[in-house]
Amino acid sequence: MNRRNLVAGNWKMHGTTAELAEVTAISIAAETAGADVALCLPATLIERAVRAAPGFAVGGQDVHQAEKGAHTGCISAAMLLDAGARLTIVGHSERREGQGESDADVRAKAETALAAGLDVILCIGESDSVREAGRAVSTVSAQLDASLPGSIPAAERFSVAYEPIWAIGTGKVPSVDEIAEMHAALRDRLRSAFGEAGNGVRILYGGSVKASNAAEIFAVADVDGALVGGASLKAADFLPIVEAASARAE
Ligand code: PGA
């Protein structure tokens, strides 16, 4: 199964008008890249980014599971689409921890977003104490099972991002063997859930990906790209990662 790598940036709570030039620079390079490229931006920047970089894949960082209603401060799938977004992250560990989102919430968000027409990147990952206790694979596999949407419309519209919490923004990364072991286990879970389509779902790695470690991570079996936080904010940091992902033999 040929999977084209996907490199998605997650700008988190960074980015105002002044940073639109970075979006434009990234979008221009994305046109000729050998990998899919997307930026998940703060909601306030989505529409302006889409205008500044027509045709480029801009996404949100979260979506509410309800179509609409009394949910102060939240954003619906229809609103993201209306602003020009094509995709959204769901279940990032910063939302699971900071906003108390459960696996059931994440599953509902993924189902709502896919049904509305947004592509989805669903995040999972273990804490350092779970990793140290030797329970990383079983814990993350169970988290995936409980967070997965019931069905996916097309494999290329749904991706999973394995992001060890202890690796996010810390400069620490798992060994390539640890990444390989986890991604193989997640591939098995995706095949059990979706059959053959599970082979087409991209499994991204996330957590302190940067230009200097990207090629090594992308060489791991069943790593189909990356979700990148800090190193996605500047084109100069992000584009070498896109380049490393483009080098994958298709
Ligand atoms: P990081 O963040 O690349 O800054 O570690 C990754 C993420 O949280 O998606």
PDB file of N, CA and C in Angstrom, residues 137-234:
ATOM      1  N   VAL A 137       2.798   0.553  24.718  1.00  0.00           N
ATOM      2  CA  VAL A 137       2.098  -0.007  23.553  1.00  0.00           C
ATOM      3  C   VAL A 137       0.669  -0.399  23.909  1.00  0.00           C
ATOM      4  N   SER A 138       0.496  -1.057  25.058  1.00  0.00           N
ATOM      5  CA  SER A 138      -0.870  -1.483  25.420  1.00  0.00           C
ATOM      6  C   SER A 138      -1.760  -0.277  25.713  1.00  0.00           C
ATOM      7  N   THR A 139      -1.206   0.735  26.364  1.00  0.00           N
ATOM      8  CA  THR A 139      -2.005   1.917  26.715  1.00  0.00           C
ATOM      9  C   THR A 139      -2.413   2.707  25.468  1.00  0.00           C
ATOM     10  N   VAL A 140      -1.467   2.931  24.575  1.00  0.00           N
ATOM     11  CA  VAL A 140      -1.765   3.730  23.388  1.00  0.00           C
ATOM     12  C   VAL A 140      -2.675   2.951  22.435  1.00  0.00           C
ATOM     13  N   SER A 141      -2.492   1.627  22.365  1.00  0.00           N
ATOM     14  CA  SER A 141      -3.381   0.813  21.519  1.00  0.00           C
ATOM     15  C   SER A 141      -4.817   0.911  22.024  1.00  0.00           C
ATOM     16  N   ALA A 142      -4.972   0.840  23.339  1.00  0.00           N
ATOM     17  CA  ALA A 142      -6.322   0.931  23.917  1.00  0.00           C
ATOM     18  C   ALA A 142      -6.906   2.322  23.687  1.00  0.00           C
ATOM     19  N   GLN A 143      -6.060   3.332  23.789  1.00  0.00           N
ATOM     20  CA  GLN A 143      -6.515   4.710  23.550  1.00  0.00           C
ATOM     21  C   GLN A 143      -6.968   4.864  22.099  1.00  0.00           C
ATOM     22  N   LEU A 144      -6.233   4.263  21.178  1.00  0.00           N
ATOM     23  CA  LEU A 144      -6.628   4.330  19.770  1.00  0.00           C
ATOM     24  C   LEU A 144      -7.975   3.629  19.570  1.00  0.00           C
ATOM     25  N   ASP A 145      -8.099   2.415  20.073  1.00  0.00           N
ATOM     26  CA  ASP A 145      -9.354   1.666  19.907  1.00  0.00           C
ATOM     27  C   ASP A 145     -10.545   2.491  20.394  1.00  0.00           C
ATOM     28  N   ALA A 146     -10.365   3.166  21.544  1.00  0.00           N
ATOM     29  CA  ALA A 146     -11.487   3.898  22.143  1.00  0.00           C
ATOM     30  C   ALA A 146     -11.748   5.248  21.475  1.00  0.00           C
ATOM     31  N   SER A 147     -10.777   5.749  20.720  1.00  0.00           N
ATOM     32  CA  SER A 147     -10.924   7.075  20.100  1.00  0.00           C
ATOM     33  C   SER A 147     -11.299   7.008  18.625  1.00  0.00           C
ATOM     34  N   LEU A 148     -11.137   5.844  18.013  1.00  0.00           N
ATOM     35  CA  LEU A 148     -11.360   5.734  16.570  1.00  0.00           C
ATOM     36  C   LEU A 148     -12.806   5.976  16.190  1.00  0.00           C
ATOM     37  N   PRO A 149     -13.026   6.669  15.071  1.00  0.00           N
ATOM     38  CA  PRO A 149     -14.399   6.764  14.556  1.00  0.00           C
ATOM     39  C   PRO A 149     -14.882   5.378  14.133  1.00  0.00           C
ATOM     40  N   GLY A 150     -16.189   5.193  14.108  1.00  0.00           N
ATOM     41  CA  GLY A 150     -16.761   3.893  13.762  1.00  0.00           C
ATOM     42  C   GLY A 150     -16.417   3.462  12.350  1.00  0.00           C
ATOM     43  N   SER A 151     -16.308   4.444  11.449  1.00  0.00           N
ATOM     44  CA  SER A 151     -15.912   4.126  10.081  1.00  0.00           C
ATOM     45  C   SER A 151     -15.191   5.339   9.506  1.00  0.00           C
ATOM     46  N   ILE A 152     -14.470   5.110   8.400  1.00  0.00           N
ATOM     47  CA  ILE A 152     -13.805   6.238   7.729  1.00  0.00           C
ATOM     48  C   ILE A 152     -14.256   6.248   6.266  1.00  0.00           C
ATOM     49  N   PRO A 153     -14.517   7.439   5.731  1.00  0.00           N
ATOM     50  CA  PRO A 153     -15.022   7.514   4.369  1.00  0.00           C
ATOM     51  C   PRO A 153     -13.974   7.121   3.333  1.00  0.00           C
ATOM     52  N   ALA A 154     -12.712   7.443   3.600  1.00  0.00           N
ATOM     53  CA  ALA A 154     -11.617   7.100   2.693  1.00  0.00           C
ATOM     54  C   ALA A 154     -10.339   7.147   3.521  1.00  0.00           C
ATOM     55  N   ALA A 155      -9.446   6.192   3.286  1.00  0.00           N
ATOM     56  CA  ALA A 155      -8.251   6.084   4.140  1.00  0.00           C
ATOM     57  C   ALA A 155      -7.436   7.374   4.138  1.00  0.00           C
ATOM     58  N   GLU A 156      -7.358   8.027   2.966  1.00  0.00           N
ATOM     59  CA  GLU A 156      -6.482   9.206   2.897  1.00  0.00           C
ATOM     60  C   GLU A 156      -7.073  10.427   3.615  1.00  0.00           C
ATOM     61  N   ARG A 157      -8.339  10.335   4.038  1.00  0.00           N
ATOM     62  CA  ARG A 157      -8.940  11.469   4.754  1.00  0.00           C
ATOM     63  C   ARG A 157      -8.753  11.380   6.268  1.00  0.00           C
ATOM     64  N   PHE A 158      -8.153  10.280   6.721  1.00  0.00           N
ATOM     65  CA  PHE A 158      -8.032  10.073   8.162  1.00  0.00           C
ATOM     66  C   PHE A 158      -6.595   9.659   8.483  1.00  0.00           C
ATOM     67  N   SER A 159      -5.984  10.361   9.433  1.00  0.00           N
ATOM     68  CA  SER A 159      -4.630  10.014   9.870  1.00  0.00           C
ATOM     69  C   SER A 159      -4.605   9.913  11.387  1.00  0.00           C
ATOM     70  N   VAL A 160      -3.655   9.135  11.855  1.00  0.00           N
ATOM     71  CA  VAL A 160      -3.428   9.011  13.293  1.00  0.00           C
ATOM     72  C   VAL A 160      -2.063   9.625  13.582  1.00  0.00           C
ATOM     73  N   ALA A 161      -1.944  10.395  14.665  1.00  0.00           N
ATOM     74  CA  ALA A 161      -0.636  10.927  15.051  1.00  0.00           C
ATOM     75  C   ALA A 161      -0.250  10.334  16.397  1.00  0.00           C
ATOM     76  N   TYR A 162       0.834   9.554  16.396  1.00  0.00           N
ATOM     77  CA  TYR A 162       1.360   9.033  17.656  1.00  0.00           C
ATOM     78  C   TYR A 162       2.288  10.085  18.249  1.00  0.00           C
ATOM     79  N   GLU A 163       1.876  10.650  19.374  1.00  0.00           N
ATOM     80  CA  GLU A 163       2.652  11.708  20.009  1.00  0.00           C
ATOM     81  C   GLU A 163       2.864  11.395  21.489  1.00  0.00           C
ATOM     82  N   PRO A 164       4.030  10.812  21.831  1.00  0.00           N
ATOM     83  CA  PRO A 164       4.304  10.585  23.248  1.00  0.00           C
ATOM     84  C   PRO A 164       4.277  11.929  23.985  1.00  0.00           C
ATOM     85  N   ILE A 165       3.527  12.023  25.051  1.00  0.00           N
ATOM     86  CA  ILE A 165       3.361  13.319  25.734  1.00  0.00           C
ATOM     87  C   ILE A 165       4.717  13.859  26.203  1.00  0.00           C
ATOM     88  N   TRP A 166       5.572  12.941  26.633  1.00  0.00           N
ATOM     89  CA  TRP A 166       6.884  13.338  27.176  1.00  0.00           C
ATOM     90  C   TRP A 166       7.834  13.837  26.080  1.00  0.00           C
ATOM     91  N   ALA A 167       7.449  13.646  24.829  1.00  0.00           N
ATOM     92  CA  ALA A 167       8.309  14.089  23.724  1.00  0.00           C
ATOM     93  C   ALA A 167       7.854  15.423  23.151  1.00  0.00           C
ATOM     94  N   ILE A 168       6.670  15.891  23.554  1.00  0.00           N
ATOM     95  CA  ILE A 168       6.124  17.119  22.955  1.00  0.00           C
ATOM     96  C   ILE A 168       6.797  18.347  23.560  1.00  0.00           C
ATOM     97  N   GLY A 169       7.473  19.095  22.716  1.00  0.00           N
ATOM     98  CA  GLY A 169       8.089  20.352  23.139  1.00  0.00           C
ATOM     99  C   GLY A 169       9.255  20.187  24.105  1.00  0.00           C
ATOM    100  N   THR A 170       9.774  18.971  24.226  1.00  0.00           N
ATOM    101  CA  THR A 170      10.829  18.716  25.214  1.00  0.00           C
ATOM    102  C   THR A 170      12.196  18.504  24.591  1.00  0.00           C
ATOM    103  N   GLY A 171      12.224  18.250  23.279  1.00  0.00           N
ATOM    104  CA  GLY A 171      13.492  17.898  22.635  1.00  0.00           C
ATOM    105  C   GLY A 171      13.823  16.421  22.796  1.00  0.00           C
ATOM    106  N   LYS A 172      13.033  15.698  23.591  1.00  0.00           N
ATOM    107  CA  LYS A 172      13.259  14.243  23.739  1.00  0.00           C
ATOM    108  C   LYS A 172      12.455  13.506  22.680  1.00  0.00           C
ATOM    109  N   VAL A 173      13.040  12.463  22.103  1.00  0.00           N
ATOM    110  CA  VAL A 173      12.286  11.628  21.159  1.00  0.00           C
ATOM    111  C   VAL A 173      12.516  10.161  21.513  1.00  0.00           C
ATOM    112  N   PRO A 174      11.515   9.320  21.237  1.00  0.00           N
ATOM    113  CA  PRO A 174      11.723   7.887  21.452  1.00  0.00           C
ATOM    114  C   PRO A 174      12.801   7.380  20.489  1.00  0.00           C
ATOM    115  N   SER A 175      13.347   6.206  20.778  1.00  0.00           N
ATOM    116  CA  SER A 175      14.303   5.600  19.851  1.00  0.00           C
ATOM    117  C   SER A 175      13.554   5.152  18.598  1.00  0.00           C
ATOM    118  N   VAL A 176      14.275   4.939  17.498  1.00  0.00           N
ATOM    119  CA  VAL A 176      13.597   4.477  16.286  1.00  0.00           C
ATOM    120  C   VAL A 176      12.953   3.109  16.534  1.00  0.00           C
ATOM    121  N   ASP A 177      13.550   2.304  17.390  1.00  0.00           N
ATOM    122  CA  ASP A 177      12.939   0.994  17.698  1.00  0.00           C
ATOM    123  C   ASP A 177      11.620   1.173  18.445  1.00  0.00           C
ATOM    124  N   GLU A 178      11.590   2.122  19.357  1.00  0.00           N
ATOM    125  CA  GLU A 178      10.329   2.378  20.092  1.00  0.00           C
ATOM    126  C   GLU A 178       9.251   2.914  19.153  1.00  0.00           C
ATOM    127  N   ILE A 179       9.641   3.789  18.229  1.00  0.00           N
ATOM    128  CA  ILE A 179       8.668   4.312  17.260  1.00  0.00           C
ATOM    129  C   ILE A 179       8.179   3.166  16.370  1.00  0.00           C
ATOM    130  N   ALA A 180       9.107   2.332  15.895  1.00  0.00           N
ATOM    131  CA  ALA A 180       8.735   1.214  15.012  1.00  0.00           C
ATOM    132  C   ALA A 180       7.773   0.259  15.721  1.00  0.00           C
ATOM    133  N   GLU A 181       8.060  -0.051  16.983  1.00  0.00           N
ATOM    134  CA  GLU A 181       7.208  -0.981  17.735  1.00  0.00           C
ATOM    135  C   GLU A 181       5.794  -0.404  17.887  1.00  0.00           C
ATOM    136  N   MET A 182       5.719   0.884  18.210  1.00  0.00           N
ATOM    137  CA  MET A 182       4.415   1.511  18.405  1.00  0.00           C
ATOM    138  C   MET A 182       3.640   1.605  17.084  1.00  0.00           C
ATOM    139  N   HIS A 183       4.291   2.049  16.043  1.00  0.00           N
ATOM    140  CA  HIS A 183       3.575   2.226  14.770  1.00  0.00           C
ATOM    141  C   HIS A 183       3.099   0.888  14.205  1.00  0.00           C
ATOM    142  N   ALA A 184       3.894  -0.172  14.406  1.00  0.00           N
ATOM    143  CA  ALA A 184       3.455  -1.507  13.942  1.00  0.00           C
ATOM    144  C   ALA A 184       2.212  -1.941  14.713  1.00  0.00           C
ATOM    145  N   ALA A 185       2.211  -1.683  16.010  1.00  0.00           N
ATOM    146  CA  ALA A 185       1.041  -2.056  16.826  1.00  0.00           C
ATOM    147  C   ALA A 185      -0.190  -1.261  16.401  1.00  0.00           C
ATOM    148  N   LEU A 186       0.013   0.023  16.101  1.00  0.00           N
ATOM    149  CA  LEU A 186      -1.122   0.860  15.695  1.00  0.00           C
ATOM    150  C   LEU A 186      -1.642   0.435  14.326  1.00  0.00           C
ATOM    151  N   ARG A 187      -0.741   0.048  13.433  1.00  0.00           N
ATOM    152  CA  ARG A 187      -1.172  -0.444  12.112  1.00  0.00           C
ATOM    153  C   ARG A 187      -2.072  -1.671  12.300  1.00  0.00           C
ATOM    154  N   ASP A 188      -1.674  -2.566  13.191  1.00  0.00           N
ATOM    155  CA  ASP A 188      -2.499  -3.762  13.467  1.00  0.00           C
ATOM    156  C   ASP A 188      -3.895  -3.361  13.939  1.00  0.00           C
ATOM    157  N   ARG A 189      -3.933  -2.396  14.848  1.00  0.00           N
ATOM    158  CA  ARG A 189      -5.232  -1.956  15.383  1.00  0.00           C
ATOM    159  C   ARG A 189      -6.089  -1.348  14.255  1.00  0.00           C
ATOM    160  N   LEU A 190      -5.461  -0.562  13.375  1.00  0.00           N
ATOM    161  CA  LEU A 190      -6.202   0.075  12.274  1.00  0.00           C
ATOM    162  C   LEU A 190      -6.731  -0.971  11.298  1.00  0.00           C
ATOM    163  N   ARG A 191      -5.930  -2.031  11.067  1.00  0.00           N
ATOM    164  CA  ARG A 191      -6.405  -3.108  10.184  1.00  0.00           C
ATOM    165  C   ARG A 191      -7.574  -3.843  10.820  1.00  0.00           C
ATOM    166  N   SER A 192      -7.485  -4.062  12.132  1.00  0.00           N
ATOM    167  CA  SER A 192      -8.612  -4.759  12.792  1.00  0.00           C
ATOM    168  C   SER A 192      -9.874  -3.914  12.719  1.00  0.00           C
ATOM    169  N   ALA A 193      -9.706  -2.592  12.836  1.00  0.00           N
ATOM    170  CA  ALA A 193     -10.891  -1.720  12.851  1.00  0.00           C
ATOM    171  C   ALA A 193     -11.469  -1.523  11.455  1.00  0.00           C
ATOM    172  N   PHE A 194     -10.606  -1.337  10.467  1.00  0.00           N
ATOM    173  CA  PHE A 194     -11.088  -0.895   9.141  1.00  0.00           C
ATOM    174  C   PHE A 194     -10.768  -1.862   8.009  1.00  0.00           C
ATOM    175  N   GLY A 195     -10.185  -3.017   8.319  1.00  0.00           N
ATOM    176  CA  GLY A 195      -9.825  -3.964   7.263  1.00  0.00           C
ATOM    177  C   GLY A 195      -8.755  -3.378   6.355  1.00  0.00           C
ATOM    178  N   GLU A 196      -8.868  -3.626   5.063  1.00  0.00           N
ATOM    179  CA  GLU A 196      -7.851  -3.180   4.106  1.00  0.00           C
ATOM    180  C   GLU A 196      -7.633  -1.659   4.173  1.00  0.00           C
ATOM    181  N   ALA A 197      -8.693  -0.897   4.419  1.00  0.00           N
ATOM    182  CA  ALA A 197      -8.535   0.566   4.493  1.00  0.00           C
ATOM    183  C   ALA A 197      -7.545   0.961   5.595  1.00  0.00           C
ATOM    184  N   GLY A 198      -7.409   0.106   6.610  1.00  0.00           N
ATOM    185  CA  GLY A 198      -6.466   0.390   7.699  1.00  0.00           C
ATOM    186  C   GLY A 198      -5.030   0.448   7.220  1.00  0.00           C
ATOM    187  N   ASN A 199      -4.752  -0.193   6.090  1.00  0.00           N
ATOM    188  CA  ASN A 199      -3.404  -0.126   5.512  1.00  0.00           C
ATOM    189  C   ASN A 199      -3.146   1.224   4.859  1.00  0.00           C
ATOM    190  N   GLY A 200      -4.202   1.924   4.506  1.00  0.00           N
ATOM    191  CA  GLY A 200      -4.045   3.197   3.808  1.00  0.00           C
ATOM    192  C   GLY A 200      -4.035   4.399   4.735  1.00  0.00           C
ATOM    193  N   VAL A 201      -4.399   4.188   5.995  1.00  0.00           N
ATOM    194  CA  VAL A 201      -4.413   5.303   6.964  1.00  0.00           C
ATOM    195  C   VAL A 201      -2.965   5.689   7.280  1.00  0.00           C
ATOM    196  N   ARG A 202      -2.683   6.981   7.225  1.00  0.00           N
ATOM    197  CA  ARG A 202      -1.328   7.414   7.547  1.00  0.00           C
ATOM    198  C   ARG A 202      -1.140   7.519   9.059  1.00  0.00           C
ATOM    199  N   ILE A 203      -0.012   7.000   9.526  1.00  0.00           N
ATOM    200  CA  ILE A 203       0.330   7.111  10.950  1.00  0.00           C
ATOM    201  C   ILE A 203       1.513   8.064  11.055  1.00  0.00           C
ATOM    202  N   LEU A 204       1.240   9.241  11.591  1.00  0.00           N
ATOM    203  CA  LEU A 204       2.270  10.266  11.739  1.00  0.00           C
ATOM    204  C   LEU A 204       2.956  10.093  13.086  1.00  0.00           C
ATOM    205  N   TYR A 205       4.211  10.500  13.152  1.00  0.00           N
ATOM    206  CA  TYR A 205       4.874  10.606  14.448  1.00  0.00           C
ATOM    207  C   TYR A 205       4.913  12.083  14.823  1.00  0.00           C
ATOM    208  N   GLY A 206       4.706  12.391  16.089  1.00  0.00           N
ATOM    209  CA  GLY A 206       4.810  13.770  16.563  1.00  0.00           C
ATOM    210  C   GLY A 206       5.499  13.836  17.914  1.00  0.00           C
ATOM    211  N   GLY A 207       6.237  14.917  18.130  1.00  0.00           N
ATOM    212  CA  GLY A 207       6.957  15.115  19.398  1.00  0.00           C
ATOM    213  C   GLY A 207       8.408  15.440  19.098  1.00  0.00           C
ATOM    214  N   SER A 208       8.735  16.741  19.135  1.00  0.00           N
ATOM    215  CA  SER A 208      10.115  17.208  18.942  1.00  0.00           C
ATOM    216  C   SER A 208      10.720  16.800  17.605  1.00  0.00           C
ATOM    217  N   VAL A 209       9.872  16.733  16.559  1.00  0.00           N
ATOM    218  CA  VAL A 209      10.422  16.509  15.212  1.00  0.00           C
ATOM    219  C   VAL A 209      11.077  17.800  14.749  1.00  0.00           C
ATOM    220  N   LYS A 210      12.269  17.680  14.221  1.00  0.00           N
ATOM    221  CA  LYS A 210      12.971  18.844  13.672  1.00  0.00           C
ATOM    222  C   LYS A 210      13.822  18.404  12.490  1.00  0.00           C
ATOM    223  N   ALA A 211      14.433  19.379  11.832  1.00  0.00           N
ATOM    224  CA  ALA A 211      15.189  19.064  10.613  1.00  0.00           C
ATOM    225  C   ALA A 211      16.243  17.996  10.878  1.00  0.00           C
ATOM    226  N   SER A 212      16.861  18.057  12.065  1.00  0.00           N
ATOM    227  CA  SER A 212      17.990  17.162  12.325  1.00  0.00           C
ATOM    228  C   SER A 212      17.582  15.711  12.612  1.00  0.00           C
ATOM    229  N   ASN A 213      16.335  15.460  12.985  1.00  0.00           N
ATOM    230  CA  ASN A 213      15.956  14.060  13.261  1.00  0.00           C
ATOM    231  C   ASN A 213      14.890  13.533  12.302  1.00  0.00           C
ATOM    232  N   ALA A 214      14.402  14.387  11.394  1.00  0.00           N
ATOM    233  CA  ALA A 214      13.256  13.994  10.567  1.00  0.00           C
ATOM    234  C   ALA A 214      13.568  12.801   9.660  1.00  0.00           C
ATOM    235  N   ALA A 215      14.716  12.831   8.984  1.00  0.00           N
ATOM    236  CA  ALA A 215      15.012  11.770   8.006  1.00  0.00           C
ATOM    237  C   ALA A 215      15.057  10.407   8.706  1.00  0.00           C
ATOM    238  N   GLU A 216      15.670  10.385   9.882  1.00  0.00           N
ATOM    239  CA  GLU A 216      15.788   9.125  10.630  1.00  0.00           C
ATOM    240  C   GLU A 216      14.397   8.604  11.027  1.00  0.00           C
ATOM    241  N   ILE A 217      13.528   9.518  11.434  1.00  0.00           N
ATOM    242  CA  ILE A 217      12.173   9.113  11.855  1.00  0.00           C
ATOM    243  C   ILE A 217      11.361   8.655  10.639  1.00  0.00           C
ATOM    244  N   PHE A 218      11.476   9.363   9.521  1.00  0.00           N
ATOM    245  CA  PHE A 218      10.691   8.999   8.328  1.00  0.00           C
ATOM    246  C   PHE A 218      11.155   7.673   7.716  1.00  0.00           C
ATOM    247  N   ALA A 219      12.350   7.241   8.083  1.00  0.00           N
ATOM    248  CA  ALA A 219      12.847   5.966   7.539  1.00  0.00           C
ATOM    249  C   ALA A 219      12.241   4.766   8.272  1.00  0.00           C
ATOM    250  N   VAL A 220      11.564   5.015   9.383  1.00  0.00           N
ATOM    251  CA  VAL A 220      10.980   3.915  10.175  1.00  0.00           C
ATOM    252  C   VAL A 220       9.737   3.382   9.456  1.00  0.00           C
ATOM    253  N   ALA A 221       9.598   2.051   9.434  1.00  0.00           N
ATOM    254  CA  ALA A 221       8.429   1.438   8.796  1.00  0.00           C
ATOM    255  C   ALA A 221       7.153   1.945   9.465  1.00  0.00           C
ATOM    256  N   ASP A 222       6.137   2.171   8.665  1.00  0.00           N
ATOM    257  CA  ASP A 222       4.839   2.620   9.163  1.00  0.00           C
ATOM    258  C   ASP A 222       4.845   4.026   9.757  1.00  0.00           C
ATOM    259  N   VAL A 223       5.899   4.785   9.523  1.00  0.00           N
ATOM    260  CA  VAL A 223       5.861   6.226   9.809  1.00  0.00           C
ATOM    261  C   VAL A 223       5.561   6.915   8.481  1.00  0.00           C
ATOM    262  N   ASP A 224       4.417   7.592   8.436  1.00  0.00           N
ATOM    263  CA  ASP A 224       3.934   8.160   7.177  1.00  0.00           C
ATOM    264  C   ASP A 224       3.888   9.680   7.219  1.00  0.00           C
ATOM    265  N   GLY A 225       4.799  10.261   7.985  1.00  0.00           N
ATOM    266  CA  GLY A 225       4.846  11.704   8.080  1.00  0.00           C
ATOM    267  C   GLY A 225       4.940  12.137   9.527  1.00  0.00           C
ATOM    268  N   ALA A 226       4.665  13.419   9.766  1.00  0.00           N
ATOM    269  CA  ALA A 226       4.845  13.964  11.109  1.00  0.00           C
ATOM    270  C   ALA A 226       3.821  15.046  11.419  1.00  0.00           C
ATOM    271  N   LEU A 227       3.524  15.156  12.702  1.00  0.00           N
ATOM    272  CA  LEU A 227       2.792  16.312  13.209  1.00  0.00           C
ATOM    273  C   LEU A 227       3.828  17.130  13.981  1.00  0.00           C
ATOM    274  N   VAL A 228       4.007  18.370  13.565  1.00  0.00           N
ATOM    275  CA  VAL A 228       5.140  19.167  14.040  1.00  0.00           C
ATOM    276  C   VAL A 228       4.640  20.426  14.736  1.00  0.00           C
ATOM    277  N   GLY A 229       5.082  20.636  15.960  1.00  0.00           N
ATOM    278  CA  GLY A 229       4.678  21.833  16.703  1.00  0.00           C
ATOM    279  C   GLY A 229       5.673  22.959  16.499  1.00  0.00           C
ATOM    280  N   GLY A 230       6.603  23.102  17.435  1.00  0.00           N
ATOM    281  CA  GLY A 230       7.531  24.231  17.452  1.00  0.00           C
ATOM    282  C   GLY A 230       8.237  24.477  16.128  1.00  0.00           C
ATOM    283  N   ALA A 231       8.662  23.398  15.481  1.00  0.00           N
ATOM    284  CA  ALA A 231       9.442  23.548  14.245  1.00  0.00           C
ATOM    285  C   ALA A 231       8.569  23.833  13.025  1.00  0.00           C
ATOM    286  N   SER A 232       7.251  24.036  13.235  1.00  0.00           N
ATOM    287  CA  SER A 232       6.395  24.380  12.082  1.00  0.00           C
ATOM    288  C   SER A 232       6.118  25.874  11.984  1.00  0.00           C
ATOM    289  N   LEU A 233       6.584  26.632  12.973  1.00  0.00           N
ATOM    290  CA  LEU A 233       6.223  28.050  13.028  1.00  0.00           C
ATOM    291  C   LEU A 233       6.981  28.901  12.019  1.00  0.00           C
ATOM    292  N   LYS A 234       8.132  28.411  11.620  1.00  0.00           N
ATOM    293  CA  LYS A 234       8.957  29.173  10.662  1.00  0.00           C
ATOM    294  C   LYS A 234       9.230  28.291   9.451  1.00  0.00           C
TER     295      LYS A 234
END
